[in-house]
Coordinates of C-alpha atoms in Angstrom, one line a residue:
M1 CA 127.9 99.8 183.1
N2 CA 128.4 101.8 186.1
L3 CA 131.8 102.6 187.1
N4 CA 133.4 101.9 190.1
L5 CA 132.7 105.3 191.7
K6 CA 133.8 104.6 195.1
S7 CA 137.5 104.3 193.7
T8 CA 137.1 107.0 191.1
T9 CA 136.1 109.5 193.9
A10 CA 139.1 108.7 195.8
L11 CA 141.3 109.0 193.0
A12 CA 139.6 112.5 192.1
A13 CA 140.3 113.7 195.5
A14 CA 143.9 112.4 195.4
L15 CA 144.6 113.7 191.8
T16 CA 143.3 117.2 193.0
L17 CA 146.0 117.4 196.0
L18 CA 148.4 117.6 193.4
S19 CA 147.0 119.7 191.0
G20 CA 149.8 122.5 189.7
P21 CA 152.8 121.6 188.1
A22 CA 154.1 119.2 190.3
F23 CA 151.6 117.0 188.7
A24 CA 153.9 115.4 185.8
D25 CA 155.9 113.7 188.4
M26 CA 156.2 110.0 190.3
E27 CA 153.8 111.7 192.9
A28 CA 150.8 112.1 191.0
A29 CA 151.6 108.3 189.8
Q30 CA 151.8 107.0 193.3
A31 CA 148.5 108.8 193.8
F32 CA 147.1 107.2 191.0
L33 CA 148.5 103.6 191.9
D34 CA 147.1 103.8 195.3
A35 CA 144.0 105.3 195.0
E36 CA 142.7 103.4 191.7
I37 CA 144.8 100.6 191.0
G38 CA 145.8 99.0 194.5
D39 CA 146.0 95.1 194.3
L40 CA 144.2 95.3 191.1
S41 CA 147.0 94.7 188.7
V42 CA 149.1 91.6 187.5
L43 CA 152.5 93.8 188.4
D44 CA 153.9 94.2 191.4
R45 CA 154.3 98.1 192.9
A46 CA 157.7 98.2 191.9
A47 CA 157.3 97.3 188.3
Q48 CA 153.9 99.5 188.4
E49 CA 156.1 102.6 188.9
A50 CA 158.6 101.4 186.7
E51 CA 156.1 101.6 183.7
M52 CA 154.9 105.1 185.3
Q53 CA 158.1 106.4 185.2
F54 CA 158.5 105.4 181.8
F55 CA 155.3 107.5 180.9
I56 CA 156.3 110.8 182.8
D57 CA 159.9 110.6 181.2
A58 CA 158.5 109.9 178.1
A59 CA 156.1 112.9 177.9
Q60 CA 158.8 115.1 178.5
P61 CA 158.8 116.7 175.0
F62 CA 154.8 117.0 175.3
Q63 CA 154.5 119.1 178.2
G64 CA 151.1 121.0 178.0
M65 CA 150.2 119.6 174.9
E66 CA 146.5 119.1 174.4
I67 CA 145.5 116.1 172.2
S68 CA 141.8 114.6 171.4
V69 CA 141.3 111.0 171.3
V70 CA 137.6 109.4 170.2
S71 CA 135.9 106.0 171.1
E72 CA 132.8 104.3 170.9
T73 CA 130.5 104.6 174.3
I74 CA 130.6 101.2 176.1
A75 CA 131.5 100.6 180.1
T76 CA 135.2 100.1 179.0
H77 CA 135.7 103.4 177.7
E78 CA 133.6 105.5 179.9
Y79 CA 136.5 104.3 182.6
E80 CA 139.3 105.1 179.9
A81 CA 137.6 108.5 179.4
Q82 CA 136.4 109.4 183.0
V83 CA 139.3 107.8 184.6
L84 CA 142.4 106.6 182.8
A85 CA 142.5 110.2 180.7
P86 CA 142.5 112.5 183.9
A87 CA 145.0 110.2 185.6
F88 CA 147.2 110.0 182.1
S89 CA 147.2 114.1 182.1
A90 CA 148.1 114.6 185.9
I91 CA 151.0 111.8 185.5
T92 CA 152.5 113.4 182.4
G93 CA 151.4 116.8 181.4
I94 CA 149.4 115.9 178.4
Q95 CA 146.1 116.7 178.8
V96 CA 144.2 114.3 176.9
T97 CA 140.4 114.7 175.8
H98 CA 138.8 111.5 175.2
D99 CA 135.5 111.6 173.6
L100 CA 132.8 109.1 173.7
I101 CA 130.4 108.9 170.9
G102 CA 128.5 106.4 168.8
E103 CA 130.4 103.5 167.0
G104 CA 128.7 104.7 163.6
D105 CA 130.1 108.4 164.2
V106 CA 133.6 107.1 165.2
V107 CA 133.8 105.7 161.6
E108 CA 132.4 108.7 159.6
R109 CA 134.7 110.9 161.5
L110 CA 137.4 108.4 160.4
Q111 CA 136.1 108.1 157.2
T112 CA 136.2 111.8 157.2
Q113 CA 139.8 112.6 158.0
M114 CA 141.0 109.6 155.5
Q115 CA 139.1 112.1 152.8
S116 CA 140.1 115.5 153.9
G117 CA 143.4 114.7 155.2
E118 CA 142.3 116.9 158.1
N119 CA 143.4 116.0 161.5
I120 CA 140.2 115.5 163.2
Y121 CA 141.2 113.1 166.2
D122 CA 145.2 112.4 167.3
A123 CA 144.1 108.7 168.0
Y124 CA 141.0 106.9 167.4
V125 CA 139.6 103.4 169.1
N126 CA 138.3 101.9 166.0
D127 CA 137.1 98.5 165.3
S128 CA 139.4 96.1 163.5
D129 CA 137.0 95.3 161.4
L130 CA 138.4 98.1 159.2
I131 CA 141.8 96.0 159.1
G132 CA 141.0 95.5 155.0
T133 CA 140.1 99.0 155.1
H134 CA 143.7 100.2 156.7
W135 CA 145.8 97.7 155.2
R136 CA 144.6 98.8 151.5
Y137 CA 144.4 102.6 151.9
Q138 CA 147.6 102.9 153.7
Q139 CA 146.4 106.0 155.7
V140 CA 146.7 104.7 159.0
R141 CA 150.3 104.3 160.5
N142 CA 151.5 100.4 160.5
L143 CA 152.7 100.2 164.3
T144 CA 155.2 97.6 163.3
D145 CA 157.1 100.2 161.4
W146 CA 156.2 102.9 163.7
M147 CA 157.1 101.2 166.6
A148 CA 160.6 100.9 165.1
N149 CA 161.2 104.5 164.3
E150 CA 159.3 107.8 164.8
G151 CA 157.2 106.0 168.0
A152 CA 160.6 103.7 169.3
D153 CA 161.4 106.1 171.9
F154 CA 157.8 106.2 172.9
T155 CA 156.9 102.9 172.9
L156 CA 156.7 101.1 176.6
P157 CA 159.7 98.8 177.0
T158 CA 157.1 96.1 178.8
L159 CA 154.1 97.0 176.5
D160 CA 154.4 93.2 175.8
L161 CA 152.4 92.8 172.7
D162 CA 152.6 89.2 172.9
D163 CA 150.4 89.2 175.6
F164 CA 147.5 90.7 173.9
I165 CA 145.1 87.7 172.7
G166 CA 143.7 89.7 169.6
L167 CA 147.0 90.9 167.5
S168 CA 146.0 88.4 164.6
F169 CA 142.8 90.8 164.0
T170 CA 145.0 93.6 163.6
T171 CA 147.6 92.3 161.6
G172 CA 147.4 92.9 157.7
P173 CA 148.2 90.0 155.2
D174 CA 151.5 91.9 154.8
G175 CA 152.3 91.2 158.3
K176 CA 152.3 94.9 159.5
L177 CA 150.2 95.3 162.7
Y178 CA 148.1 98.4 162.0
Q179 CA 146.0 98.9 165.1
M180 CA 146.7 97.5 169.1
P181 CA 143.3 96.5 170.8
T182 CA 142.2 98.2 173.9
Q183 CA 139.0 96.0 174.4
Q184 CA 137.6 92.9 173.3
F185 CA 134.0 91.4 173.6
A186 CA 132.5 88.5 171.7
N187 CA 128.9 87.5 170.9
L188 CA 128.1 84.4 172.5
Y189 CA 124.5 82.2 173.4
W190 CA 123.1 83.4 177.0
F191 CA 120.6 81.2 178.5
R192 CA 118.7 81.1 181.8
Y193 CA 120.9 78.1 183.3
D194 CA 118.4 78.0 186.4
W195 CA 115.4 77.5 183.8
F196 CA 117.2 75.0 181.4
N197 CA 118.1 72.8 184.9
D198 CA 114.5 73.1 186.3
E199 CA 113.1 69.5 186.7
K200 CA 109.8 70.6 185.6
N201 CA 111.0 72.2 182.8
K202 CA 113.5 69.5 181.8
A203 CA 110.8 66.8 182.2
D204 CA 108.1 69.2 179.6
F205 CA 110.8 69.6 177.2
Q206 CA 111.6 65.5 176.9
E207 CA 108.2 64.9 176.5
A208 CA 107.1 67.7 174.3
Y209 CA 110.6 67.2 171.8
G210 CA 112.0 63.7 172.4
Y211 CA 115.3 65.1 173.6
E212 CA 117.1 66.8 176.5
L213 CA 116.5 70.6 176.9
G214 CA 120.5 71.7 176.9
V215 CA 122.5 74.2 175.4
P216 CA 121.9 74.3 171.6
V217 CA 124.3 73.5 169.2
N218 CA 122.4 73.7 166.0
W219 CA 119.7 76.2 165.0
S220 CA 117.0 73.4 165.1
A221 CA 117.5 73.0 168.7
Y222 CA 117.4 76.7 169.3
E223 CA 114.2 77.3 167.3
D224 CA 112.2 74.2 169.8
I225 CA 113.7 75.8 172.7
A226 CA 112.5 79.2 172.0
E227 CA 109.2 77.9 171.1
F228 CA 109.1 75.6 174.3
F229 CA 109.8 79.0 176.6
T230 CA 107.6 81.3 174.8
G231 CA 104.8 82.2 176.8
R232 CA 105.3 79.2 179.2
D233 CA 104.0 79.9 182.8
L234 CA 107.2 79.7 185.1
S235 CA 105.3 80.8 188.0
H236 CA 106.5 77.5 189.7
L237 CA 110.1 79.3 189.7
G238 CA 108.7 82.7 190.8
V239 CA 108.8 84.4 187.5
E240 CA 105.8 86.5 186.8
G241 CA 104.7 88.0 183.6
E242 CA 105.3 86.8 179.7
V243 CA 107.8 84.6 179.0
F244 CA 110.0 85.0 175.5
G245 CA 111.9 82.3 173.8
N246 CA 114.5 84.5 171.8
M247 CA 115.5 88.1 172.2
D248 CA 116.8 90.3 169.5
Y249 CA 116.3 93.4 167.6
G250 CA 115.2 94.7 164.2
K251 CA 115.4 98.5 163.8
K252 CA 116.7 99.9 160.8
D253 CA 119.7 101.3 162.1
P254 CA 123.4 100.8 161.5
S255 CA 123.3 98.2 164.5
L256 CA 121.2 96.0 162.4
G257 CA 124.3 95.7 160.1
W258 CA 126.6 94.7 162.5
R259 CA 124.4 91.8 163.7
Y260 CA 124.6 90.3 160.3
T261 CA 128.0 90.9 159.5
D262 CA 129.4 90.3 162.9
A263 CA 128.6 87.1 162.9
W264 CA 125.0 85.8 162.0
M265 CA 125.8 84.9 158.3
S266 CA 129.0 82.9 159.5
M267 CA 126.9 81.0 162.0
A268 CA 124.5 80.1 159.6
G269 CA 126.9 78.8 157.6
M270 CA 126.8 81.3 154.3
G271 CA 130.7 81.5 154.3
D272 CA 134.2 79.2 153.9
V273 CA 136.3 77.0 156.0
G274 CA 138.7 78.8 157.5
E275 CA 140.1 81.2 160.9
P276 CA 140.1 83.7 161.6
N277 CA 137.6 84.6 158.7
G278 CA 136.3 82.2 155.6
L279 CA 138.4 81.9 152.7
P280 CA 137.8 82.6 149.5
V281 CA 134.4 83.5 150.7
D282 CA 134.0 85.5 154.0
E283 CA 130.9 86.2 156.3
W284 CA 129.8 89.4 154.5
G285 CA 129.7 87.0 151.3
I286 CA 132.5 88.7 149.3
R287 CA 135.0 86.4 147.4
V288 CA 138.9 87.4 147.5
N289 CA 141.3 86.1 144.7
E290 CA 144.7 84.5 145.7
N291 CA 146.2 88.0 146.0
S292 CA 143.4 89.0 148.5
Q293 CA 141.7 91.0 145.9
P294 CA 138.0 91.2 145.9
V295 CA 136.0 89.7 143.2
G296 CA 132.3 89.8 143.7
S297 CA 129.6 89.7 146.4
C298 CA 126.7 88.1 144.5
V299 CA 126.4 84.4 143.3
A300 CA 126.7 85.2 139.8
R301 CA 130.6 86.4 140.7
G302 CA 131.1 83.5 143.2
G303 CA 130.1 85.6 146.5
A304 CA 127.8 84.3 148.6
T305 CA 125.7 87.3 150.1
N306 CA 122.5 86.5 148.1
S307 CA 123.3 82.8 148.5
P308 CA 121.0 80.5 149.8
A309 CA 122.8 80.2 153.1
A310 CA 122.0 83.9 153.5
V311 CA 118.8 83.8 152.8
Y312 CA 118.0 81.4 155.2
A313 CA 120.3 83.2 157.5
V314 CA 117.5 86.3 157.1
R315 CA 114.5 84.3 157.3
K316 CA 115.3 82.8 160.1
A317 CA 116.2 85.6 162.2
I318 CA 112.4 87.3 161.2
E319 CA 110.8 84.0 161.9
W320 CA 112.1 84.1 165.3
L321 CA 111.9 87.8 166.2
E322 CA 108.1 87.5 165.2
K323 CA 107.3 84.4 166.8
Y324 CA 109.1 84.2 169.9
S325 CA 110.6 87.7 171.3
P326 CA 109.2 90.7 173.1
P327 CA 107.0 92.7 170.7
A328 CA 109.4 95.6 171.4
A329 CA 112.3 93.9 170.0
A330 CA 111.5 94.6 166.4
G331 CA 111.8 98.3 167.2
M332 CA 115.0 98.3 169.3
T333 CA 118.7 98.8 168.3
F334 CA 121.7 96.5 169.4
S335 CA 122.2 98.8 172.9
E336 CA 118.3 99.1 173.3
A337 CA 118.0 95.2 173.3
G338 CA 121.4 94.2 175.5
P339 CA 120.1 95.0 178.5
I340 CA 116.6 93.0 178.2
P341 CA 117.6 89.4 179.0
A342 CA 118.7 91.0 182.3
Q343 CA 115.3 92.0 183.0
G344 CA 114.2 88.4 183.9
N345 CA 111.9 87.2 181.3
V346 CA 113.9 85.9 178.4
A347 CA 115.0 82.5 178.4
Q348 CA 117.7 82.3 175.3
Q349 CA 119.4 84.8 173.1
M350 CA 121.7 83.6 170.3
F351 CA 123.6 86.7 169.7
W352 CA 124.3 88.5 173.1
Y353 CA 127.1 90.6 173.2
T354 CA 129.4 89.8 176.2
A355 CA 129.9 93.6 176.4
F356 CA 126.6 93.9 178.5
T357 CA 127.9 91.3 181.0
A358 CA 128.8 93.7 183.4
A359 CA 125.2 95.4 183.7
T360 CA 124.1 92.2 183.8
V361 CA 125.8 90.9 186.9
E362 CA 124.7 94.1 188.8
P363 CA 123.6 93.1 192.6
G364 CA 119.4 93.1 192.9
L365 CA 118.9 92.0 189.4
P366 CA 116.0 89.6 188.9
V367 CA 118.8 87.3 186.9
M368 CA 121.4 87.3 189.7
N369 CA 121.1 85.1 192.9
E370 CA 121.4 86.6 196.4
D371 CA 124.9 85.3 196.7
G372 CA 126.7 87.5 193.6
T373 CA 126.3 84.1 191.5
P374 CA 124.1 84.6 187.9
K375 CA 121.1 82.8 187.5
W376 CA 122.3 82.7 183.7
R377 CA 125.3 81.4 181.5
M378 CA 127.0 81.8 178.4
A379 CA 128.3 79.5 176.2
P380 CA 129.2 79.1 172.3
S381 CA 126.4 80.2 169.7
P382 CA 124.8 77.4 167.8
H383 CA 125.1 77.2 164.2
G384 CA 122.9 76.6 160.9
V385 CA 122.3 74.1 158.7
Y386 CA 124.7 75.1 156.2
W387 CA 127.6 75.5 159.0
E388 CA 130.5 73.2 158.6
E389 CA 133.5 72.1 160.9
G390 CA 136.1 74.7 160.7
T391 CA 133.8 77.7 159.5
K392 CA 133.8 80.7 161.9
I393 CA 131.2 80.7 164.1
G394 CA 130.7 83.6 166.3
Y395 CA 132.0 87.4 166.1
Q396 CA 135.0 88.9 168.5
D397 CA 135.0 92.9 168.5
A398 CA 138.4 94.2 168.7
G399 CA 138.3 98.1 169.5
S400 CA 141.6 98.9 168.6
W401 CA 144.0 101.9 168.9
T402 CA 144.7 103.5 165.4
L403 CA 146.9 106.2 164.6
M404 CA 146.2 108.0 161.4
E405 CA 148.9 109.2 158.7
S406 CA 147.7 112.6 158.8
T407 CA 148.0 113.1 162.2
P408 CA 151.3 115.2 163.0
V409 CA 154.1 113.2 164.0
D410 CA 154.6 114.6 167.5
R411 CA 150.9 114.6 168.3
A412 CA 150.5 110.5 167.3
Q413 CA 153.7 110.2 169.5
A414 CA 151.5 111.9 172.8
A415 CA 148.5 110.1 171.5
W416 CA 150.4 106.5 171.1
L417 CA 151.4 107.4 174.6
Y418 CA 148.2 107.7 175.8
A419 CA 147.1 104.3 174.0
Q420 CA 149.9 102.4 176.3
F421 CA 148.7 103.7 179.1
V422 CA 145.2 102.4 179.1
T423 CA 146.5 99.6 177.9
S424 CA 149.5 98.6 180.0
K425 CA 150.0 96.0 182.5
T426 CA 149.6 98.1 185.4
V427 CA 146.2 99.0 184.6
D428 CA 144.8 96.4 182.4
L429 CA 143.5 94.3 185.0
K430 CA 141.6 96.9 186.9
K431 CA 140.2 98.5 183.4
S432 CA 139.2 94.5 182.6
D433 CA 137.1 94.3 186.3
V434 CA 135.0 97.5 185.1
G435 CA 134.6 96.5 181.8
L436 CA 134.9 92.8 181.5
T437 CA 136.3 93.3 177.6
F438 CA 139.6 91.2 177.8
I439 CA 142.9 92.2 175.7
R440 CA 145.7 90.4 177.4
E441 CA 146.4 86.6 178.3
S442 CA 147.9 87.6 181.8
T443 CA 144.6 89.4 182.9
I444 CA 142.6 86.3 181.9
N445 CA 144.8 83.9 183.4
S446 CA 145.1 85.9 186.7
D447 CA 144.3 84.7 190.2
H448 CA 141.2 87.5 190.4
F449 CA 139.7 86.6 187.8
T450 CA 140.2 82.9 188.9
E451 CA 138.6 84.1 191.8
R452 CA 135.4 86.1 190.4
A453 CA 135.1 83.2 187.2
D454 CA 131.6 82.1 188.9
K455 CA 130.3 85.5 189.3
L456 CA 130.6 86.2 185.5
G457 CA 128.2 83.4 184.0
G458 CA 131.3 81.7 181.9
L459 CA 133.0 84.5 180.4
I460 CA 136.3 83.2 182.0
E461 CA 136.0 79.8 181.2
F462 CA 135.3 80.6 177.5
Y463 CA 138.2 83.3 177.3
R464 CA 140.6 80.6 179.0
S465 CA 139.1 77.9 176.2
P466 CA 140.5 76.8 173.1
A467 CA 137.1 77.7 171.4
R468 CA 138.1 81.4 171.7
V469 CA 140.0 81.4 168.8
Q470 CA 137.1 80.7 166.4
W471 CA 135.4 84.2 167.2
S472 CA 137.1 86.8 165.1
P473 CA 136.3 90.1 163.5
T474 CA 135.7 91.4 160.1
G475 CA 138.4 90.0 158.0
T476 CA 140.3 91.7 155.3
N477 CA 137.9 90.5 152.7
V478 CA 135.9 93.7 153.0
P479 CA 138.1 96.4 151.3
D480 CA 136.5 99.4 152.4
Y481 CA 134.8 98.9 155.4
P482 CA 132.9 102.7 156.1
R483 CA 131.2 102.6 152.7
L484 CA 130.0 99.1 152.5
A485 CA 128.6 98.5 156.1
Q486 CA 126.1 100.9 155.6
L487 CA 124.7 98.8 152.8
W488 CA 124.1 96.2 155.2
W489 CA 121.4 98.0 157.6
Q490 CA 119.5 99.7 154.8
N491 CA 118.7 96.4 153.0
I492 CA 118.5 93.8 155.8
G493 CA 115.8 96.6 157.5
D494 CA 113.9 96.3 154.2
A495 CA 113.5 92.5 154.9
M496 CA 113.0 93.3 158.4
S497 CA 110.3 95.3 157.7
G498 CA 108.7 93.2 155.1
A499 CA 109.1 96.1 152.4
K500 CA 111.1 93.0 150.5
T501 CA 111.4 89.3 150.7
P502 CA 114.7 88.4 152.4
Q503 CA 115.9 87.2 148.4
E504 CA 115.0 90.6 147.0
A505 CA 116.5 92.3 150.1
L506 CA 119.8 90.6 149.6
D507 CA 119.7 90.6 145.9
A508 CA 119.9 94.4 146.0
L509 CA 122.3 94.3 148.8
C510 CA 125.0 92.3 146.9
E511 CA 124.4 94.4 143.9
A512 CA 125.0 97.8 146.1
Q513 CA 128.1 96.2 147.3
E514 CA 129.3 95.1 143.9
S515 CA 128.8 98.9 142.8
V516 CA 131.3 100.3 145.3
L517 CA 133.6 97.0 144.4
E518 CA 133.3 98.4 141.0
R519 CA 133.8 102.0 141.6
L520 CA 137.1 100.9 143.6
E521 CA 138.0 98.8 140.8
R522 CA 137.8 101.9 138.4
A523 CA 139.2 104.2 140.7
G524 CA 142.2 102.2 141.3
V525 CA 143.1 104.1 144.5
Q526 CA 144.2 101.0 146.3
G527 CA 146.6 99.6 144.0
D528 CA 147.2 95.7 143.7
L529 CA 145.4 95.5 146.7
G530 CA 141.8 96.8 145.5
P531 CA 139.2 94.6 143.8
V532 CA 139.4 92.9 139.9
M533 CA 135.7 91.9 139.6
N534 CA 135.2 88.3 138.5
E535 CA 132.6 88.2 134.7
E536 CA 128.9 87.0 135.7
Q537 CA 128.3 83.6 135.2
D538 CA 125.2 81.6 135.7
P539 CA 124.7 81.4 139.4
E540 CA 124.5 77.5 139.1
Y541 CA 128.2 77.3 138.2
W542 CA 129.5 79.0 141.2
L543 CA 126.8 76.9 143.5
S544 CA 128.2 73.7 141.9
Q545 CA 131.7 74.4 143.0
P546 CA 133.0 73.1 146.4
G547 CA 132.9 75.6 149.2
S548 CA 130.5 78.6 149.5
P549 CA 128.4 79.9 147.7
K550 CA 126.8 77.0 148.9
P551 CA 123.3 75.3 146.9
K552 CA 120.1 75.2 148.2
L553 CA 119.4 72.4 150.3
E554 CA 116.2 70.5 150.4
N555 CA 115.9 69.9 153.8
E556 CA 116.9 73.2 156.1
D557 CA 115.6 71.7 159.6
E558 CA 117.9 69.2 160.5
E559 CA 118.4 67.1 163.3
P560 CA 118.2 69.2 167.0
I561 CA 121.0 69.1 169.1
T562 CA 121.6 69.9 172.8
I563 CA 124.6 69.3 175.0
A564 CA 124.7 69.6 178.7
Y565 CA 126.4 73.0 179.9
D566 CA 128.3 71.7 182.7
E567 CA 129.8 69.0 179.9
L568 CA 131.0 71.5 177.6
I569 CA 132.7 73.8 180.2
Q570 CA 134.2 70.1 181.2
S571 CA 135.2 69.7 177.9
W572 CA 137.1 73.0 177.5
Q573 CA 139.0 72.4 180.8
N574 CA 140.3 69.4 179.7

């Protein structure tokens, strides 16, 4: 996650020369464009300067204002905080402090501001997973109305919302835009392309399992591949040390919850068919009625959080963690586990966030060739036995700018300018080159990323493919993300540690979710958008209905299926 220190240093030197009152002018903007952006923009120089002139002019009412914004700590936001924020301050005269903290801390601060009405930050980058929360509580400014009213004079004419790839994730059922993406990354399947194409490995796998080694389409194939590579001698490929067929994490930590709500449950097939999220039952197992009001989480109320498919999902994760992963993985968090495949002893990881791409393509790593191409590739994650066509199969994180209603208008306007600056067409190509977390179609389809594609292991091919739309964040079924998310890691953690069986842990989880839903219903704080709980019935009633929750299958080990990676990529391009 290293920044481009050469250009960053050059920018710092350039802006230092321009310190003083003359900062808020085109001279500072030109220094920024020269030292930092150069040719890495989808706009020509004249169009870049036109965008900079807009920021200079629009910022005039806020000269000398100090604002604070916050985001989680990933490479993209480090670049924003360390490079783009100082440049914006120099160009506009608005002094921006961009804090970097843990994702859980971001949600906690946002929740505190919602509850207290005190303005803690002038803008938040928080995941679009909170769209159901923001739409129901109406404590954030919906950007559709904002851009037509108080924000109109401060909205970049060339913002081009149609160019953003994630606006469907940040739009409520009312058709209003509540957040603007500033980075996106997916969870995909990661594997050692060189190991999978090795003739000895292919022959040995064919002999042992009776089918070809390739990208697993389903969990049965993933499990066979995990078993095959764990403990395998790969010295003929120059690999030293113990080899593992799976990588994951299992520490009782907030990130354990994301792993399941992000996509693991949907990949298993727990939810209903639907894009971007299953309806009426989503990947949290929460059922909603025709008015998008939550009605239950447990099977007895029509939910699926403790359904057979959910139990299968948790059981498989624990089994593979114990059998096929490095021993230390069980005690790791999301951020600790992410870099492990790059160390060179992991064959595959079903649930790998592409936010780690930038750190996994660094020269000199055991997973990189000398010519700068990776020895690994990424592909769509395999699906579980309960999954069916049209069901969500992966997660896409969309960290998005969010303006709270409790933020004074002038401070929100100044923060809105900064949010647009770091997502503008002028800077987005360079920002994406550093962080590899794409938000704009123009950036993804640029000549620059066509040239860089072979160095990124399939990331560009994925984002240019029609498959991309099947990867989505948490949808609008979740009425209070901060309260409900914490229940997941605490209860799933009990299953991962062995303190409870998967069924016991998921029974406790769905009951805890319903307790929150019932409190929201009683309080009436979400009005007509809040929960209206179903009466409990015999679970068999719901399990016998079409869709989710789905009844337990007699055989949860389906016929394994693999596909050649190169064929998969070809199918996207066709």
